[in-house]
Amino acid sequence: DAKTTQPNSMESNEEEPVHLPCNHSTISGTDYIHWYRQLPSQGPEYVIHGLTSNVNNRMASLAIAEDRKSSTLILHRATLRDAAVYYCILRPPQGGSEKLVFGKGTKLTVNP
Amino acid sequence: ETGVTQSPTHLIKTRGQQVTLRCSSQSGHNTVSWYQQALGQGPQFIFQYYREEENGRGNFPPRFSGLQFPNYSSELNVNALELDDSALYLCASSLDRGRTGNTIYFGEGSWLTVV
């Protein structure tokens, strides 16, 4: 299983941007980069995913390095509700297994 | 709201007992996966069911078993419970075995405590 490395924790202030890094130096050419987050006492929640190009959606932006060995999840204006554990996950392109390999993720604390 | 519902939300069992956890997948989703999440850890994949057949399994012993029904709901059964089985059990559903474009939706989980 392809491995990702994330900082254990990060801290931000409300309404400021947050950049959550992820290293995945062993990524294969066809792996997609997915981000999920888990709010306290809830199941994981899909945030965003991408392959090579940067991606934006209503929740966040995903910036992918040109060599694809790292990526950054960007929350443009953190809110208290964004306090969660964020997981960076690599997924192969073909269906066949829904297996997601979670690491320990990054625990984001948002200060008011 | 993800449309994935799990029951019960909390339960306590004694070591050696058996437990059944239930999951109702999002409408139209034919794929269900189960994950175990110990305190302070990320979720670990147990197995996946696609159209009523097991379609992938993680590193869990055979006493972890499951079922998927014709309506795509699912059960996770754990026999001979051990103290280390205490965890949050998560159910996830998606369409067609989680093709990359398909979002995977998680339920809120069932908290199991083994004493």
PDB file of C-alpha atoms in Angstrom:
ATOM      1  CA  ASP A   1       0.000   0.000   0.000  1.00  0.00           C
ATOM      2  CA  ALA A   2       1.322   3.408  -0.993  1.00  0.00           C
ATOM      3  CA  LYS A   3       2.354   5.422   2.049  1.00  0.00           C
ATOM      4  CA  THR A   4       1.707   9.039   2.945  1.00  0.00           C
ATOM      5  CA  THR A   5       3.369  11.192   5.594  1.00  0.00           C
ATOM      6  CA  GLN A   6       1.611  14.038   7.375  1.00  0.00           C
ATOM      7  CA  PRO A   7       2.419  16.192  10.408  1.00  0.00           C
ATOM      8  CA  ASN A   8       0.729  14.946  13.555  1.00  0.00           C
ATOM      9  CA  SER A   9      -0.881  18.284  14.340  1.00  0.00           C
ATOM     10  CA  MET A  10      -1.300  21.845  13.140  1.00  0.00           C
ATOM     11  CA  GLU A  11      -2.884  24.937  14.564  1.00  0.00           C
ATOM     12  CA  SER A  12      -4.611  27.857  12.914  1.00  0.00           C
ATOM     13  CA  ASN A  13      -6.644  30.909  13.766  1.00  0.00           C
ATOM     14  CA  GLU A  14     -10.204  31.350  12.666  1.00  0.00           C
ATOM     15  CA  GLU A  15     -10.665  33.030   9.269  1.00  0.00           C
ATOM     16  CA  GLU A  16      -7.034  32.504   8.320  1.00  0.00           C
ATOM     17  CA  PRO A  17      -5.879  30.175   5.515  1.00  0.00           C
ATOM     18  CA  VAL A  18      -4.543  26.749   6.429  1.00  0.00           C
ATOM     19  CA  HIS A  19      -2.118  24.689   4.377  1.00  0.00           C
ATOM     20  CA  LEU A  20      -2.012  20.999   5.290  1.00  0.00           C
ATOM     21  CA  PRO A  21       0.949  19.186   3.709  1.00  0.00           C
ATOM     22  CA  CYS A  22       1.238  15.557   2.658  1.00  0.00           C
ATOM     23  CA  ASN A  23       4.285  13.704   1.351  1.00  0.00           C
ATOM     24  CA  HIS A  24       3.817  10.663  -0.870  1.00  0.00           C
ATOM     25  CA  SER A  25       7.185  10.036  -2.469  1.00  0.00           C
ATOM     26  CA  THR A  26       6.306   6.457  -3.524  1.00  0.00           C
ATOM     27  CA  ILE A  27       3.152   7.446  -5.387  1.00  0.00           C
ATOM     28  CA  SER A  28       2.590   5.544  -8.617  1.00  0.00           C
ATOM     29  CA  GLY A  29       1.800   7.296 -11.862  1.00  0.00           C
ATOM     30  CA  THR A  30      -1.870   6.406 -11.685  1.00  0.00           C
ATOM     31  CA  ASP A  31      -2.665   6.883  -7.993  1.00  0.00           C
ATOM     32  CA  TYR A  32      -5.189   9.552  -7.160  1.00  0.00           C
ATOM     33  CA  ILE A  33      -4.638  11.761  -4.113  1.00  0.00           C
ATOM     34  CA  HIS A  34      -7.673  11.893  -1.852  1.00  0.00           C
ATOM     35  CA  TRP A  35      -8.311  13.897   1.275  1.00  0.00           C
ATOM     36  CA  TYR A  36     -10.809  12.976   3.943  1.00  0.00           C
ATOM     37  CA  ARG A  37     -11.458  14.605   7.280  1.00  0.00           C
ATOM     38  CA  GLN A  38     -12.967  13.292  10.463  1.00  0.00           C
ATOM     39  CA  LEU A  39     -14.751  15.635  12.811  1.00  0.00           C
ATOM     40  CA  PRO A  40     -14.998  14.618  16.477  1.00  0.00           C
ATOM     41  CA  SER A  41     -17.401  11.726  17.033  1.00  0.00           C
ATOM     42  CA  GLN A  42     -18.172  11.357  13.330  1.00  0.00           C
ATOM     43  CA  GLY A  43     -17.128   9.128  10.460  1.00  0.00           C
ATOM     44  CA  PRO A  44     -14.639  10.355   7.851  1.00  0.00           C
ATOM     45  CA  GLU A  45     -15.927  12.811   5.281  1.00  0.00           C
ATOM     46  CA  TYR A  46     -14.689  13.211   1.705  1.00  0.00           C
ATOM     47  CA  VAL A  47     -13.024  16.575   1.069  1.00  0.00           C
ATOM     48  CA  ILE A  48     -11.368  16.568  -2.342  1.00  0.00           C
ATOM     49  CA  HIS A  49      -9.278  14.500  -4.735  1.00  0.00           C
ATOM     50  CA  GLY A  50      -6.985  15.028  -7.714  1.00  0.00           C
ATOM     51  CA  LEU A  51      -4.481  13.382 -10.025  1.00  0.00           C
ATOM     52  CA  THR A  52      -2.100  15.948 -11.469  1.00  0.00           C
ATOM     53  CA  SER A  53      -3.760  19.336 -11.749  1.00  0.00           C
ATOM     54  CA  ASN A  54      -4.764  21.551  -8.875  1.00  0.00           C
ATOM     55  CA  VAL A  55      -8.399  21.143  -7.891  1.00  0.00           C
ATOM     56  CA  ASN A  56     -10.943  23.398  -6.232  1.00  0.00           C
ATOM     57  CA  ASN A  57     -14.326  22.683  -4.706  1.00  0.00           C
ATOM     58  CA  ARG A  58     -16.616  24.370  -2.231  1.00  0.00           C
ATOM     59  CA  MET A  59     -14.752  22.909   0.737  1.00  0.00           C
ATOM     60  CA  ALA A  60     -11.099  23.304  -0.166  1.00  0.00           C
ATOM     61  CA  SER A  61      -8.358  23.449  -2.786  1.00  0.00           C
ATOM     62  CA  LEU A  62      -5.785  20.787  -3.540  1.00  0.00           C
ATOM     63  CA  ALA A  63      -2.369  21.782  -4.798  1.00  0.00           C
ATOM     64  CA  ILE A  64      -0.316  18.939  -6.278  1.00  0.00           C
ATOM     65  CA  ALA A  65       3.430  19.229  -6.816  1.00  0.00           C
ATOM     66  CA  GLU A  66       4.675  18.849 -10.360  1.00  0.00           C
ATOM     67  CA  ASP A  67       6.476  15.593  -9.512  1.00  0.00           C
ATOM     68  CA  ARG A  68       3.386  14.430  -7.566  1.00  0.00           C
ATOM     69  CA  LYS A  69       5.489  13.470  -4.574  1.00  0.00           C
ATOM     70  CA  SER A  70       3.668  15.892  -2.332  1.00  0.00           C
ATOM     71  CA  SER A  71       0.400  17.757  -2.115  1.00  0.00           C
ATOM     72  CA  THR A  72      -1.203  20.438   0.026  1.00  0.00           C
ATOM     73  CA  LEU A  73      -4.783  20.782   1.133  1.00  0.00           C
ATOM     74  CA  ILE A  74      -5.753  24.417   1.414  1.00  0.00           C
ATOM     75  CA  LEU A  75      -8.602  25.699   3.535  1.00  0.00           C
ATOM     76  CA  HIS A  76      -8.981  29.296   2.444  1.00  0.00           C
ATOM     77  CA  ARG A  77     -10.634  30.608   5.613  1.00  0.00           C
ATOM     78  CA  ALA A  78     -10.600  28.247   8.544  1.00  0.00           C
ATOM     79  CA  THR A  79     -13.681  28.090  10.733  1.00  0.00           C
ATOM     80  CA  LEU A  80     -14.171  26.382  14.078  1.00  0.00           C
ATOM     81  CA  ARG A  81     -16.105  23.703  12.241  1.00  0.00           C
ATOM     82  CA  ASP A  82     -12.943  22.797  10.294  1.00  0.00           C
ATOM     83  CA  ALA A  83     -11.292  21.452  13.450  1.00  0.00           C
ATOM     84  CA  ALA A  84     -10.812  17.796  12.580  1.00  0.00           C
ATOM     85  CA  VAL A  85      -8.279  15.112  11.698  1.00  0.00           C
ATOM     86  CA  TYR A  86      -7.327  15.372   8.030  1.00  0.00           C
ATOM     87  CA  TYR A  87      -6.210  12.271   6.153  1.00  0.00           C
ATOM     88  CA  CYS A  88      -4.274  12.204   2.893  1.00  0.00           C
ATOM     89  CA  ILE A  89      -4.848   8.917   1.051  1.00  0.00           C
ATOM     90  CA  LEU A  90      -3.621   7.436  -2.233  1.00  0.00           C
ATOM     91  CA  ARG A  91      -6.113   5.473  -4.317  1.00  0.00           C
ATOM     92  CA  PRO A  92      -5.498   3.465  -7.456  1.00  0.00           C
ATOM     93  CA  PRO A  93      -7.693   4.485 -10.392  1.00  0.00           C
ATOM     94  CA  GLN A  94      -9.470   1.224 -10.981  1.00  0.00           C
ATOM     95  CA  GLY A  95     -12.366   0.069  -8.876  1.00  0.00           C
ATOM     96  CA  GLY A  96     -12.154  -3.402  -7.454  1.00  0.00           C
ATOM     97  CA  SER A  97     -11.585  -2.522  -3.884  1.00  0.00           C
ATOM     98  CA  GLU A  98     -12.849   0.329  -1.823  1.00  0.00           C
ATOM     99  CA  LYS A  99      -9.941  -0.124   0.551  1.00  0.00           C
ATOM    100  CA  LEU A 100      -8.728   3.197   1.851  1.00  0.00           C
ATOM    101  CA  VAL A 101      -5.410   3.107   3.687  1.00  0.00           C
ATOM    102  CA  PHE A 102      -5.557   5.702   6.450  1.00  0.00           C
ATOM    103  CA  GLY A 103      -2.509   6.915   8.341  1.00  0.00           C
ATOM    104  CA  LYS A 104      -2.790   8.856  11.591  1.00  0.00           C
ATOM    105  CA  GLY A 105      -3.598  12.082   9.764  1.00  0.00           C
ATOM    106  CA  THR A 106      -3.095  15.668  10.870  1.00  0.00           C
ATOM    107  CA  LYS A 107      -5.126  16.979  13.759  1.00  0.00           C
ATOM    108  CA  LEU A 108      -6.094  20.561  12.968  1.00  0.00           C
ATOM    109  CA  THR A 109      -6.933  22.871  15.837  1.00  0.00           C
ATOM    110  CA  VAL A 110      -8.662  26.150  14.971  1.00  0.00           C
ATOM    111  CA  ASN A 111      -8.416  28.932  17.536  1.00  0.00           C
ATOM    112  CA  PRO A 112     -11.210  31.519  17.810  1.00  0.00           C
TER     113      PRO A 112
ATOM    114  CA  GLU B   1     -25.898  13.685   6.471  1.00  0.00           C
ATOM    115  CA  THR B   2     -24.330  10.943   4.351  1.00  0.00           C
ATOM    116  CA  GLY B   3     -27.326   8.638   4.124  1.00  0.00           C
ATOM    117  CA  VAL B   4     -25.327   5.833   5.736  1.00  0.00           C
ATOM    118  CA  THR B   5     -26.850   4.694   9.005  1.00  0.00           C
ATOM    119  CA  GLN B   6     -25.339   2.348  11.554  1.00  0.00           C
ATOM    120  CA  SER B   7     -26.741   0.601  14.598  1.00  0.00           C
ATOM    121  CA  PRO B   8     -26.315   0.379  17.464  1.00  0.00           C
ATOM    122  CA  THR B   9     -24.387   3.564  18.165  1.00  0.00           C
ATOM    123  CA  HIS B  10     -22.864   2.272  21.392  1.00  0.00           C
ATOM    124  CA  LEU B  11     -22.666  -1.136  22.998  1.00  0.00           C
ATOM    125  CA  ILE B  12     -20.773  -2.990  25.691  1.00  0.00           C
ATOM    126  CA  LYS B  13     -19.943  -6.691  25.437  1.00  0.00           C
ATOM    127  CA  THR B  14     -18.053  -9.165  27.539  1.00  0.00           C
ATOM    128  CA  ARG B  15     -14.894 -10.892  26.364  1.00  0.00           C
ATOM    129  CA  GLY B  16     -15.759 -14.110  24.514  1.00  0.00           C
ATOM    130  CA  GLN B  17     -19.183 -12.942  23.410  1.00  0.00           C
ATOM    131  CA  GLN B  18     -20.337 -12.315  19.867  1.00  0.00           C
ATOM    132  CA  VAL B  19     -21.569  -9.044  18.366  1.00  0.00           C
ATOM    133  CA  THR B  20     -23.479  -8.019  15.239  1.00  0.00           C
ATOM    134  CA  LEU B  21     -23.282  -4.485  13.871  1.00  0.00           C
ATOM    135  CA  ARG B  22     -25.594  -3.247  11.155  1.00  0.00           C
ATOM    136  CA  CYS B  23     -25.284  -0.772   8.322  1.00  0.00           C
ATOM    137  CA  SER B  24     -27.771   0.669   5.899  1.00  0.00           C
ATOM    138  CA  SER B  25     -25.988   2.053   2.854  1.00  0.00           C
ATOM    139  CA  GLN B  26     -26.892   5.150   0.914  1.00  0.00           C
ATOM    140  CA  SER B  27     -29.741   4.592  -1.517  1.00  0.00           C
ATOM    141  CA  GLY B  28     -28.499   2.990  -4.731  1.00  0.00           C
ATOM    142  CA  HIS B  29     -25.047   2.139  -3.414  1.00  0.00           C
ATOM    143  CA  ASN B  30     -24.099  -1.482  -4.054  1.00  0.00           C
ATOM    144  CA  THR B  31     -20.762  -1.532  -2.230  1.00  0.00           C
ATOM    145  CA  VAL B  32     -20.226  -1.564   1.518  1.00  0.00           C
ATOM    146  CA  SER B  33     -16.952  -1.599   3.411  1.00  0.00           C
ATOM    147  CA  TRP B  34     -16.230  -1.923   7.101  1.00  0.00           C
ATOM    148  CA  TYR B  35     -13.415  -0.284   9.027  1.00  0.00           C
ATOM    149  CA  GLN B  36     -12.147  -0.567  12.591  1.00  0.00           C
ATOM    150  CA  GLN B  37     -10.814   2.560  14.276  1.00  0.00           C
ATOM    151  CA  ALA B  38      -8.975   2.221  17.578  1.00  0.00           C
ATOM    152  CA  LEU B  39      -8.648   5.280  19.775  1.00  0.00           C
ATOM    153  CA  GLY B  40      -6.102   7.739  18.362  1.00  0.00           C
ATOM    154  CA  GLN B  41      -5.583   5.774  15.156  1.00  0.00           C
ATOM    155  CA  GLY B  42      -6.845   6.049  11.610  1.00  0.00           C
ATOM    156  CA  PRO B  43      -9.492   3.610  10.384  1.00  0.00           C
ATOM    157  CA  GLN B  44      -8.277   0.163   9.298  1.00  0.00           C
ATOM    158  CA  PHE B  45      -9.982  -1.677   6.439  1.00  0.00           C
ATOM    159  CA  ILE B  46     -11.692  -4.918   7.489  1.00  0.00           C
ATOM    160  CA  PHE B  47     -13.468  -6.023   4.296  1.00  0.00           C
ATOM    161  CA  GLN B  48     -15.684  -4.951   1.455  1.00  0.00           C
ATOM    162  CA  TYR B  49     -18.900  -6.400   0.031  1.00  0.00           C
ATOM    163  CA  TYR B  50     -20.044  -5.837  -3.533  1.00  0.00           C
ATOM    164  CA  ARG B  51     -23.396  -7.193  -4.661  1.00  0.00           C
ATOM    165  CA  GLU B  52     -23.606  -9.615  -1.721  1.00  0.00           C
ATOM    166  CA  GLU B  53     -20.104 -11.081  -2.121  1.00  0.00           C
ATOM    167  CA  GLU B  54     -16.929 -10.361  -0.192  1.00  0.00           C
ATOM    168  CA  ASN B  55     -14.665  -8.438  -2.519  1.00  0.00           C
ATOM    169  CA  GLY B  56     -11.536  -7.650  -0.559  1.00  0.00           C
ATOM    170  CA  ARG B  57     -10.296  -8.205   2.956  1.00  0.00           C
ATOM    171  CA  GLY B  58      -7.798  -6.528   5.217  1.00  0.00           C
ATOM    172  CA  ASN B  59      -5.555  -8.096   7.832  1.00  0.00           C
ATOM    173  CA  PHE B  60      -8.272  -9.297  10.201  1.00  0.00           C
ATOM    174  CA  PRO B  61      -8.832 -12.844  11.505  1.00  0.00           C
ATOM    175  CA  PRO B  62     -11.737 -15.050  10.331  1.00  0.00           C
ATOM    176  CA  ARG B  63     -13.718 -14.324  13.491  1.00  0.00           C
ATOM    177  CA  PHE B  64     -14.535 -11.041  11.730  1.00  0.00           C
ATOM    178  CA  SER B  65     -17.190 -11.899   9.167  1.00  0.00           C
ATOM    179  CA  GLY B  66     -19.887 -10.114   7.277  1.00  0.00           C
ATOM    180  CA  LEU B  67     -22.938 -10.258   5.103  1.00  0.00           C
ATOM    181  CA  GLN B  68     -24.510  -8.073   2.489  1.00  0.00           C
ATOM    182  CA  PHE B  69     -28.215  -8.402   1.750  1.00  0.00           C
ATOM    183  CA  PRO B  70     -30.121  -7.982  -1.534  1.00  0.00           C
ATOM    184  CA  ASN B  71     -31.038  -4.426  -0.532  1.00  0.00           C
ATOM    185  CA  TYR B  72     -27.270  -3.802  -0.059  1.00  0.00           C
ATOM    186  CA  SER B  73     -27.490  -3.311   3.687  1.00  0.00           C
ATOM    187  CA  SER B  74     -24.770  -5.116   5.589  1.00  0.00           C
ATOM    188  CA  GLU B  75     -23.783  -6.734   8.872  1.00  0.00           C
ATOM    189  CA  LEU B  76     -20.439  -7.103  10.574  1.00  0.00           C
ATOM    190  CA  ASN B  77     -20.140 -10.044  12.954  1.00  0.00           C
ATOM    191  CA  VAL B  78     -17.326 -10.512  15.418  1.00  0.00           C
ATOM    192  CA  ASN B  79     -17.035 -13.777  17.337  1.00  0.00           C
ATOM    193  CA  ALA B  80     -15.039 -14.558  20.461  1.00  0.00           C
ATOM    194  CA  LEU B  81     -14.612 -10.914  21.361  1.00  0.00           C
ATOM    195  CA  GLU B  82     -11.259  -9.799  22.735  1.00  0.00           C
ATOM    196  CA  LEU B  83     -10.447  -6.669  24.719  1.00  0.00           C
ATOM    197  CA  ASP B  84      -8.515  -5.286  21.721  1.00  0.00           C
ATOM    198  CA  ASP B  85     -11.688  -5.376  19.646  1.00  0.00           C
ATOM    199  CA  SER B  86     -12.849  -2.298  21.552  1.00  0.00           C
ATOM    200  CA  ALA B  87     -13.044   0.364  18.851  1.00  0.00           C
ATOM    201  CA  LEU B  88     -15.238   2.471  16.613  1.00  0.00           C
ATOM    202  CA  TYR B  89     -16.580   0.392  13.726  1.00  0.00           C
ATOM    203  CA  LEU B  90     -17.315   2.374  10.594  1.00  0.00           C
ATOM    204  CA  CYS B  91     -19.390   1.428   7.618  1.00  0.00           C
ATOM    205  CA  ALA B  92     -18.787   3.070   4.237  1.00  0.00           C
ATOM    206  CA  SER B  93     -20.844   2.863   1.079  1.00  0.00           C
ATOM    207  CA  SER B  94     -20.246   3.732  -2.533  1.00  0.00           C
ATOM    208  CA  LEU B  95     -21.276   2.796  -6.028  1.00  0.00           C
ATOM    209  CA  ASP B  96     -19.507   0.095  -8.019  1.00  0.00           C
ATOM    210  CA  ARG B  97     -16.645  -0.745  -5.682  1.00  0.00           C
ATOM    211  CA  GLY B  98     -15.475   2.790  -5.289  1.00  0.00           C
ATOM    212  CA  ARG B  99     -14.349   3.750  -8.730  1.00  0.00           C
ATOM    213  CA  THR B 100     -12.132   6.742  -8.332  1.00  0.00           C
ATOM    214  CA  GLY B 101     -14.784   9.236  -9.363  1.00  0.00           C
ATOM    215  CA  ASN B 102     -17.262   7.864  -6.869  1.00  0.00           C
ATOM    216  CA  THR B 103     -17.283   9.365  -3.425  1.00  0.00           C
ATOM    217  CA  ILE B 104     -17.208   7.006  -0.470  1.00  0.00           C
ATOM    218  CA  TYR B 105     -19.646   7.915   2.282  1.00  0.00           C
ATOM    219  CA  PHE B 106     -19.141   6.917   5.893  1.00  0.00           C
ATOM    220  CA  GLY B 107     -21.625   6.399   8.671  1.00  0.00           C
ATOM    221  CA  GLU B 108     -21.072   7.776  12.150  1.00  0.00           C
ATOM    222  CA  GLY B 109     -19.981   4.423  13.472  1.00  0.00           C
ATOM    223  CA  SER B 110     -20.753   1.990  16.244  1.00  0.00           C
ATOM    224  CA  TRP B 111     -18.707   2.276  19.416  1.00  0.00           C
ATOM    225  CA  LEU B 112     -17.929  -1.177  20.810  1.00  0.00           C
ATOM    226  CA  THR B 113     -16.469  -1.641  24.275  1.00  0.00           C
ATOM    227  CA  VAL B 114     -15.337  -5.109  25.316  1.00  0.00           C
ATOM    228  CA  VAL B 115     -14.915  -5.662  29.049  1.00  0.00           C
TER     229      VAL B 115
END
